Tab-separated table of C-alpha atoms and ligand atoms in Angstrom:
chain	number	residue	atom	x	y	z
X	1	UNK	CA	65.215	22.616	-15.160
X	2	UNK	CA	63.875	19.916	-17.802
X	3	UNK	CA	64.341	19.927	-21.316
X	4	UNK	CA	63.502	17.048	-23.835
X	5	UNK	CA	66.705	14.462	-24.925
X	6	UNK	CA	65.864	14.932	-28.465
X	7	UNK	CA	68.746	17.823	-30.280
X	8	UNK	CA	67.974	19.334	-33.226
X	9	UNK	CA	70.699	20.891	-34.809
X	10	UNK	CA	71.103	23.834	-37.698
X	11	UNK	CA	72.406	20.939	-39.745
X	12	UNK	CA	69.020	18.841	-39.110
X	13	UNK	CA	67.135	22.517	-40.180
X	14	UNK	CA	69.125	22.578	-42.903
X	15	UNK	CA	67.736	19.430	-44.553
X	16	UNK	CA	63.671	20.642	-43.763
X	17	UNK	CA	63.780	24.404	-44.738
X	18	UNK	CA	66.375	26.553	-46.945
X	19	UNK	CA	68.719	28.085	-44.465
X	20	UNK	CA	72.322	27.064	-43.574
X	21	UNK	CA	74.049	26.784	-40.031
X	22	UNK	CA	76.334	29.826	-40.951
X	23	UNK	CA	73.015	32.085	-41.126
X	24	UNK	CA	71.806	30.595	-37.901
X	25	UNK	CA	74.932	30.723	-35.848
X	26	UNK	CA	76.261	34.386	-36.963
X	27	UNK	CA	72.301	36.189	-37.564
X	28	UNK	CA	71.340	34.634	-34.007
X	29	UNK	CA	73.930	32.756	-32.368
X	30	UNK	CA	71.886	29.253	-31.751
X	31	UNK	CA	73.671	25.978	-32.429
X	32	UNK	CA	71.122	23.529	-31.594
X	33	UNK	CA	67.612	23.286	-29.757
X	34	UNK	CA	65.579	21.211	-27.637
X	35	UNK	CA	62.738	19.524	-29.250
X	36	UNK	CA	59.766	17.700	-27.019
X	37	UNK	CA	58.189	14.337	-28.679
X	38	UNK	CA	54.914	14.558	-30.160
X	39	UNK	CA	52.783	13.862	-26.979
X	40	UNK	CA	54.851	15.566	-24.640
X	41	UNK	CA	53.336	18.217	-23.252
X	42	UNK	CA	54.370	21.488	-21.424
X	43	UNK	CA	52.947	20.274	-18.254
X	44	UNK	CA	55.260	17.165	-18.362
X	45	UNK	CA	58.308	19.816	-18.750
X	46	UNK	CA	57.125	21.637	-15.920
X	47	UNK	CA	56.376	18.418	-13.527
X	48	UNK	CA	59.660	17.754	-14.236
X	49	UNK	CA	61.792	20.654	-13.376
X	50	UNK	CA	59.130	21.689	-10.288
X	51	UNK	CA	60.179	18.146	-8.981
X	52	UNK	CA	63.655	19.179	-8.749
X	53	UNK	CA	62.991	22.540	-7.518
X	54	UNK	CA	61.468	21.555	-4.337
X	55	UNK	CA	63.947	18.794	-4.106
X	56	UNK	CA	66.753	21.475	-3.846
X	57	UNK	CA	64.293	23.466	-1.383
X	58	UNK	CA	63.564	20.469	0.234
X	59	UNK	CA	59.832	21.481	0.101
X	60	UNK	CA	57.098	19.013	0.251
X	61	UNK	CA	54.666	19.508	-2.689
X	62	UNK	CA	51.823	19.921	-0.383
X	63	UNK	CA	53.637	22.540	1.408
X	64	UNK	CA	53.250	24.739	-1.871
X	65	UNK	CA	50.879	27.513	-1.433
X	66	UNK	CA	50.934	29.390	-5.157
X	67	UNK	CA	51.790	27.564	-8.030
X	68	UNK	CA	52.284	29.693	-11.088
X	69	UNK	CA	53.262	28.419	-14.525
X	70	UNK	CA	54.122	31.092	-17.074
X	71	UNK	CA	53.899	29.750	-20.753
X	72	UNK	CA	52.697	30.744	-23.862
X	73	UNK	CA	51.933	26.855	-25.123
X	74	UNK	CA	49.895	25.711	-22.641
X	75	UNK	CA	48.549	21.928	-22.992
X	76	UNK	CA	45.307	23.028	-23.440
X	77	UNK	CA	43.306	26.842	-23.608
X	78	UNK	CA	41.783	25.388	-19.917
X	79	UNK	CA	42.703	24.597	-17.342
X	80	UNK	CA	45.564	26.169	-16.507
X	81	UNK	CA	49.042	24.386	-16.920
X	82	UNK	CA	49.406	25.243	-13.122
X	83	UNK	CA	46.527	23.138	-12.225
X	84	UNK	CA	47.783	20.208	-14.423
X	85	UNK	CA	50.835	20.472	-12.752
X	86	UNK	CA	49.670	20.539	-9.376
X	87	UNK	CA	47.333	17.574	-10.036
X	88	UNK	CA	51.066	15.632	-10.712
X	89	UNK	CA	52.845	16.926	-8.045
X	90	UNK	CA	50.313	16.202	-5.538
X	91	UNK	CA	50.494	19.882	-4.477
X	92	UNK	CA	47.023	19.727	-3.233
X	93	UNK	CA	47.357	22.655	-0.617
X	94	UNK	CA	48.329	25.126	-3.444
X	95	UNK	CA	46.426	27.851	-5.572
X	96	UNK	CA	47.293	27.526	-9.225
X	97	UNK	CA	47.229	30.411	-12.420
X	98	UNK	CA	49.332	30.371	-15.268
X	99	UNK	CA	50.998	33.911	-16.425
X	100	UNK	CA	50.476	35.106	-20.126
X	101	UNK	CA	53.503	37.233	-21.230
X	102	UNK	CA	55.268	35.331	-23.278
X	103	UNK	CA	58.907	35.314	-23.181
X	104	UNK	CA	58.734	37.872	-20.385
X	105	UNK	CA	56.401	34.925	-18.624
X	106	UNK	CA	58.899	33.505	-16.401
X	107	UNK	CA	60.069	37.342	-14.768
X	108	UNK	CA	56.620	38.121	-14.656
X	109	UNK	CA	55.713	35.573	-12.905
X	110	UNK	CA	58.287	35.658	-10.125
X	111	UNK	CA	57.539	39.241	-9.525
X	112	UNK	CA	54.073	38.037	-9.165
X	113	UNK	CA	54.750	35.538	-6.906
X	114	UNK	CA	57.174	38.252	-4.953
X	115	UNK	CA	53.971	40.293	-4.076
X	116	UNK	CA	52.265	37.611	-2.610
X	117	UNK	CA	55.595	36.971	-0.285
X	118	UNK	CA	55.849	40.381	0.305
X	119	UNK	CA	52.125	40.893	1.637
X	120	UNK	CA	52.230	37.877	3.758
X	121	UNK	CA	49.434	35.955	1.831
X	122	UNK	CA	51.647	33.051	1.206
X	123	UNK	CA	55.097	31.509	2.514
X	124	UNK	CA	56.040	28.623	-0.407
X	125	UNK	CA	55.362	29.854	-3.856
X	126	UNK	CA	56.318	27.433	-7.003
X	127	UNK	CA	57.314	29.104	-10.382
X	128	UNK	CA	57.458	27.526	-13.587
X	129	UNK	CA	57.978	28.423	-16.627
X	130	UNK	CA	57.551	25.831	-19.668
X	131	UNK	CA	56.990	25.685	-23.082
X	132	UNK	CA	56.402	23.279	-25.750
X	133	UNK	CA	57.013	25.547	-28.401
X	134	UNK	CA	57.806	22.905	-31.387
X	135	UNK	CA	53.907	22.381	-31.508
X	136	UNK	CA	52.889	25.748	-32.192
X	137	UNK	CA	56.259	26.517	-35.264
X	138	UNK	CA	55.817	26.190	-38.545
X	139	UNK	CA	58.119	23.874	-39.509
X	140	UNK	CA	57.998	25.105	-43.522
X	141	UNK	CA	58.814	29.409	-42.345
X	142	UNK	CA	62.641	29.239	-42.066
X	143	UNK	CA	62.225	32.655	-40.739
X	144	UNK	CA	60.946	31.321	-37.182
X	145	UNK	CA	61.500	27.811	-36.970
X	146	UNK	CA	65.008	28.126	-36.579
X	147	UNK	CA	64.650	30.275	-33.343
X	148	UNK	CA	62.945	28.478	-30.652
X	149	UNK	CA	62.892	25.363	-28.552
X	150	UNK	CA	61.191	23.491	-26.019
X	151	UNK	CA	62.656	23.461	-22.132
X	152	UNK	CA	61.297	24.612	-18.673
X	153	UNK	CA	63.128	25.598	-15.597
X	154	UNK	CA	61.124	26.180	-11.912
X	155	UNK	CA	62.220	27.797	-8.829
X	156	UNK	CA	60.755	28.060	-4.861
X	157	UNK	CA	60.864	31.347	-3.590
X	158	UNK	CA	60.110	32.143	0.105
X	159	UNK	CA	60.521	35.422	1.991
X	160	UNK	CA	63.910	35.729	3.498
X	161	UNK	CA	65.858	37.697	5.699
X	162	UNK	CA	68.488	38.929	3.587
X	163	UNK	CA	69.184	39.568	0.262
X	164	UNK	CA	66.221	38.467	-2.444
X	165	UNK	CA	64.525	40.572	-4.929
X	166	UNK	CA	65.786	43.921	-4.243
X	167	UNK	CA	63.641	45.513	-7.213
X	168	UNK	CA	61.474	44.455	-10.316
X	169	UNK	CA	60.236	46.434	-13.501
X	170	UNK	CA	57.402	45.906	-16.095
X	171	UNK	CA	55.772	47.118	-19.120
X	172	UNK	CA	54.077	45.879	-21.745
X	173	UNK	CA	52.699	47.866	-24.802
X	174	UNK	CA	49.652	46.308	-26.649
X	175	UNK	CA	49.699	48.284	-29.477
X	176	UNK	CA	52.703	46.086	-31.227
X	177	UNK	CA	50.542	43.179	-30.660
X	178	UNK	CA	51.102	41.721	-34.209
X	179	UNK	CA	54.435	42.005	-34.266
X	180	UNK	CA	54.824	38.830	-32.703
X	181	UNK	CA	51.592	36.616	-32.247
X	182	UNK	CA	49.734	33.540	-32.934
X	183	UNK	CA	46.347	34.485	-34.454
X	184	UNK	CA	44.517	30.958	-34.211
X	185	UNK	CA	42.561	28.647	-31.852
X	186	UNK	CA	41.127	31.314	-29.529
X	187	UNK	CA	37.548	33.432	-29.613
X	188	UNK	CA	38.822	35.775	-32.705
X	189	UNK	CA	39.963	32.986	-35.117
X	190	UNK	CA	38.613	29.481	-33.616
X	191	UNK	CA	39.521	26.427	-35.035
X	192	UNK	CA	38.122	25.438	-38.515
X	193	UNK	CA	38.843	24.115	-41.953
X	194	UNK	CA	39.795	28.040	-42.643
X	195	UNK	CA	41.873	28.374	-40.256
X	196	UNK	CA	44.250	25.531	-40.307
X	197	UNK	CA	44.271	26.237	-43.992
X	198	UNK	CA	45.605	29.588	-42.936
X	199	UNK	CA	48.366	28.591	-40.793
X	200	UNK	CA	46.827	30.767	-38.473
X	201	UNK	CA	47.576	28.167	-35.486
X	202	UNK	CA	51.390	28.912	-35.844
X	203	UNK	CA	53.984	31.511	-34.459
X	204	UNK	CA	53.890	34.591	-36.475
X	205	UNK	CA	56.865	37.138	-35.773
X	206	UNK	CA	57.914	40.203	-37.376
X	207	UNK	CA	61.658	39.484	-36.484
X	208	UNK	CA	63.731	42.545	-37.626
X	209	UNK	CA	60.848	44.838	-35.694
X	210	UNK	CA	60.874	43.042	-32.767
X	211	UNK	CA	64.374	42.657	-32.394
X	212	UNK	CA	64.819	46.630	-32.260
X	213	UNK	CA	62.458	47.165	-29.971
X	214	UNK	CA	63.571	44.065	-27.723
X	215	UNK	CA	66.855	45.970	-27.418
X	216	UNK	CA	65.295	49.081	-26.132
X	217	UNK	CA	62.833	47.781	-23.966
X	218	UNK	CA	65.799	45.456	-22.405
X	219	UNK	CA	68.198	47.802	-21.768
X	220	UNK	CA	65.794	50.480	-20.340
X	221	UNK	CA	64.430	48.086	-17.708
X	222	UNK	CA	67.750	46.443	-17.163
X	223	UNK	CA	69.008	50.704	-16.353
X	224	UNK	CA	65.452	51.348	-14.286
X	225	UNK	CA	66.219	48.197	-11.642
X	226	UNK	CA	69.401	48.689	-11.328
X	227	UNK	CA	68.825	52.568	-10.388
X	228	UNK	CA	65.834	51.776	-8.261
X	229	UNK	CA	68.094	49.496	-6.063
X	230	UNK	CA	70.710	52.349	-6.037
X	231	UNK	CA	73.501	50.157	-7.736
X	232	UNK	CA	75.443	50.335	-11.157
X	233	UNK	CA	76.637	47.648	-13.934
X	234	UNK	CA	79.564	47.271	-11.249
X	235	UNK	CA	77.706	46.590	-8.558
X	236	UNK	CA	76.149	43.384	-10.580
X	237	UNK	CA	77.708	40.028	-10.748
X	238	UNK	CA	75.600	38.392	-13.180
X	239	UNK	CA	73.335	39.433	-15.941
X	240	UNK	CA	70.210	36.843	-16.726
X	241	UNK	CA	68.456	38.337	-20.668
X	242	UNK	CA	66.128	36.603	-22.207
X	243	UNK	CA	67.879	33.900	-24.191
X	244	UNK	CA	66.722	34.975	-27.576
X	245	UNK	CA	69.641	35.896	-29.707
X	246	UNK	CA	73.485	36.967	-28.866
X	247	UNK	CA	72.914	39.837	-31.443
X	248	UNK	CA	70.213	41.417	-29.255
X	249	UNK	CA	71.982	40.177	-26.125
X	250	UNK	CA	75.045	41.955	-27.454
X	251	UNK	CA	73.124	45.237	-28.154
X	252	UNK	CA	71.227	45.359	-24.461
X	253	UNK	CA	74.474	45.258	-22.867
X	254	UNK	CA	76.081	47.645	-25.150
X	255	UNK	CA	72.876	49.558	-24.622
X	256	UNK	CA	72.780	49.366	-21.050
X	257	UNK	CA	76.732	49.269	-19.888
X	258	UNK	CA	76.591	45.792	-19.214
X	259	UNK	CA	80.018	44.082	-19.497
X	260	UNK	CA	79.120	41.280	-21.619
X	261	UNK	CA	81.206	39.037	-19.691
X	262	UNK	CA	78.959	39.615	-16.932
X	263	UNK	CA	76.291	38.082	-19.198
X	264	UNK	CA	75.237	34.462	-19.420
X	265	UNK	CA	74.588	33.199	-22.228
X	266	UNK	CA	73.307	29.353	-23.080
X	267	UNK	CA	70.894	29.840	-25.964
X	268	UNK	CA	73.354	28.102	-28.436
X	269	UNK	CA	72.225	24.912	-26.866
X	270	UNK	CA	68.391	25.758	-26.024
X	271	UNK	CA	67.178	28.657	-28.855
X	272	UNK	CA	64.457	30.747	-27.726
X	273	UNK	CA	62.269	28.892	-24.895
X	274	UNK	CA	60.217	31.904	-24.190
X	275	UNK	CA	58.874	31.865	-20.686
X	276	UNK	CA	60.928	28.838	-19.726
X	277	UNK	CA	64.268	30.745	-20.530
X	278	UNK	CA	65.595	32.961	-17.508
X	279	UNK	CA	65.045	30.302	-15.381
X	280	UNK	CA	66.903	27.828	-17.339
X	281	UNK	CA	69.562	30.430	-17.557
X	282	UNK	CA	69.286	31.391	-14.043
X	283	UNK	CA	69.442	27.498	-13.074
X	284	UNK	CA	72.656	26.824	-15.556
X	285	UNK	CA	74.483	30.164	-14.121
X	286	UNK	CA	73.924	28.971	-10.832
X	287	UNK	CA	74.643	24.904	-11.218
X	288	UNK	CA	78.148	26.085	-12.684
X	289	UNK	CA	79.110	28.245	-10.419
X	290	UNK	CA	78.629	31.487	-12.199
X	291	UNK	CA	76.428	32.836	-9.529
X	292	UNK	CA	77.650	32.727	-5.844
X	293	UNK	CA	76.237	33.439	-2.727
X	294	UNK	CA	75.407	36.993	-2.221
X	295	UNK	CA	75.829	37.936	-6.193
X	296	UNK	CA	74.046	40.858	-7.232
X	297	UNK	CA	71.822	39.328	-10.337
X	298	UNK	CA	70.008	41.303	-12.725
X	299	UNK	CA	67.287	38.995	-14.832
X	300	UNK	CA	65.680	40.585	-17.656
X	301	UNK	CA	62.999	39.271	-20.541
X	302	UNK	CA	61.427	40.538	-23.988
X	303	UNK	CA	58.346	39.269	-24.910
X	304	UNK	CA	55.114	39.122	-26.714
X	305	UNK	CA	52.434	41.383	-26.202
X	306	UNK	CA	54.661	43.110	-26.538
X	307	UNK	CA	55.952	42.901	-22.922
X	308	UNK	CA	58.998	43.427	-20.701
X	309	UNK	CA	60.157	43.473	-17.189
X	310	UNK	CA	63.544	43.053	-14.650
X	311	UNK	CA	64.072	42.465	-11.639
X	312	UNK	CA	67.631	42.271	-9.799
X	313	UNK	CA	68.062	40.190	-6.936
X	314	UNK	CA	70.840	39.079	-4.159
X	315	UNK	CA	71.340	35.459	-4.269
P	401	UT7	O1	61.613	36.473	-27.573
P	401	UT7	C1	61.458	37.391	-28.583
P	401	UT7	C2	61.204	36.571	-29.794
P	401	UT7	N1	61.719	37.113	-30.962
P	401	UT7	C3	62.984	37.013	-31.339
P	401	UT7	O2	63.837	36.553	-30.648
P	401	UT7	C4	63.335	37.445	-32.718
P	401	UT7	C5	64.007	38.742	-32.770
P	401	UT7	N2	64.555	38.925	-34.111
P	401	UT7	C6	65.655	38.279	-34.521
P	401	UT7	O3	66.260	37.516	-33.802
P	401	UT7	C7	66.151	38.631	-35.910
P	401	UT7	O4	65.349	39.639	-36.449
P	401	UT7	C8	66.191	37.419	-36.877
P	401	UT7	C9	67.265	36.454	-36.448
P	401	UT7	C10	64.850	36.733	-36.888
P	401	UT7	C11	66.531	37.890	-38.297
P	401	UT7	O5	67.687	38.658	-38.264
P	401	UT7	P1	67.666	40.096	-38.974
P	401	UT7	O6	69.010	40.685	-38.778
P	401	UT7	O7	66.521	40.882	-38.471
P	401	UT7	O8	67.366	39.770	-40.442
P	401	UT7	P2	68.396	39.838	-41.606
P	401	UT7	O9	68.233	41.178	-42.222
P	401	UT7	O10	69.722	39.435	-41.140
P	401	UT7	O11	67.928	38.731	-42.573
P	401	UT7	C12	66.744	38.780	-43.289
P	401	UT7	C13	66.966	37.926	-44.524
P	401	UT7	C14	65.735	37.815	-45.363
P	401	UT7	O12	66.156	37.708	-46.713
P	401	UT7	P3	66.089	38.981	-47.707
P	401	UT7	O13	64.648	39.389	-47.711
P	401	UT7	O14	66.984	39.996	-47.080
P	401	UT7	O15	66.597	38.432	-48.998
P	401	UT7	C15	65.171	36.489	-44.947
P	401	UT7	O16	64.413	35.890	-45.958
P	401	UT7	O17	67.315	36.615	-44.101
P	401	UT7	C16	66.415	35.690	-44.666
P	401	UT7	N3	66.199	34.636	-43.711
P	401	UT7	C17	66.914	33.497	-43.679
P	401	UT7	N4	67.922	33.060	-44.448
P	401	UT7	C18	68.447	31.848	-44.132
P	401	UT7	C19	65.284	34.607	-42.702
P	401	UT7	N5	65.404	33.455	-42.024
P	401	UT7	C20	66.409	32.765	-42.608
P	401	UT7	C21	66.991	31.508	-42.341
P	401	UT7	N6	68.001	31.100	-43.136
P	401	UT7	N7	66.587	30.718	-41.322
């Protein structure tokens, strides 16, 4: 994983919009967040952690045969992230895409990634997901910028004997589309002195909406992996949500029968980093020791679109 060295804190929000760290912490849990410097870009996030992925793999870059960022900020509408990325890394015998689905990005795109394993098509796949979120918030709507943050985590997967990704779920329902979007900079609103006037190049979330139907979505697909892999909330070591806010966290595993202190949590120190969350939770849970050898893990993500998905895995 990668995340920026510059902390912003509640108390830093508190002196550029009107909120207060009490609201923060108790409506959503976050302490502080992760903010990239202007210039840095998601693909410099992503270089970053995929460096250390394959380190820990011990994978040469041009052994990678799929490289797939998921992120919702990429550095630019084209190319893709992924081929920015594997420019950097060198990964020159690869295939790049990047993965639209928001904050469900990163599960997305290791189920992705899982089907090409599965059928044989490719041995070394690279997964990323990044975001440079702080460039797309508006910094004067208390009612977002307090949320998010800018991080991204990577992983190698390869087919294996034992163990792995035991099942996966996904869903995504278009019709909520507005409920959490970004209208600007593409083919329906491009840029111009309108739209910038607008705001229309910023976040725009209908929180309280979303949040409701985050817990559903969650805890149903958290329920349908588990079931399709024949195990219960007991079977299951370690729960990976989305790291969006405790309050919905709290609800899923309510929701679901999760006992929450099966659940990792780090989004007090991150915020919301969309695609680039699970696998920065996923990395933490495992660097501390949270998630062992053989642990049944359960990941699970919420997302624009609106989107969704699981996926439980052995370690
Ligand atoms: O990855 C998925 C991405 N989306 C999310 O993670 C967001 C999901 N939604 C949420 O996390 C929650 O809906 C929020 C944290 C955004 C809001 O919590 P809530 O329980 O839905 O809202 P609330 O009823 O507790 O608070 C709403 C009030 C409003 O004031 P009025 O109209 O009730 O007077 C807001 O203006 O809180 C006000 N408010 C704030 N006050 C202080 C909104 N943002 C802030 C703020 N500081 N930063």
């Amino acid at each position: 994983m990668h995340v920026p060295q510059k902390v912003l804190t509640n108390a830093d929000l508190e002196k550029m919009v009107e909120t207060t760290d009490e609201w923060i912490q108790s409506r959503t849990g976050i302490r502080e967040r992760r903010v990239a410097e202007v210039g840095t870009t998601t693909s410099d996030l992503a270089y970053e952690a995929a460096v250390e992925a394959l380190q820990q793999a011990k994978l040469a870059a041009k052994d990678v045969e799929l490289l797939i960022v998921a992120t919702t900020t990429p550095d630019m509408l084209f190319p893709s992230t992924s081929c920015l990325v594997q420019q950097r890394l060198g990964a020159t015998g690869a295939v790049g895409f990047d993965v639209s689905a928001a904050c469900s990005g990163s599960v997305f795109a290791m189920i992705t990634a899982q089907q090409y394993l599965l059928t044989g098509r490719y041995r070394n796949a690279l997964v990323i997901g990044a975001e440079v979120l702080s460039s797309f918030i508006d910094w004067t709507d208390r009612s977002t910028c307090v949320l998010f943050g800018d991080g991204a985590g990577a992983c190698v997967m390869q087919p294996v004997s034992r163990g792995g990704i035991l099942a996966t779920d996904m869903g995504s329902d278009g019709s909520a589309a507005e409920m959490l979007y970004m209208p600007g900079g593409g083919s329906k609103y491009p840029p111009s002195h309108s739209s910038v006037d607008q705001r229309l190049h910023f976040l725009r979330m209908n929180g309280t909406e979303v949040f409701k139907v985050a817990v559903r979505r969650m805890a149903e697909s958290a329920k349908r992996v588990m079931a399709d892999a024949k195990l219960t909330p007991e079977h299951v070591e370690c729960f990976i949500p989305h790291q969006a806010n405790t309050r919905i966290i709290e609800a899923v595993a309510k929701f679901a029968d999760l006992p929450i202190e099966k659940v990792y949590m780090n989004l007090q120190r991150y915020g919301n980093t969309s695609a680039a969350s699970n696998l920065i939770a996923l990395y933490e849970a495992v660097r501390d020791g949270v998630i062992k050898r053989d642990d049944h893990v359960v990941m699970v993500a919420f997302g624009a679109g609106l989107t969704w998905g699981s996926l439980l895995l052995q370690w």
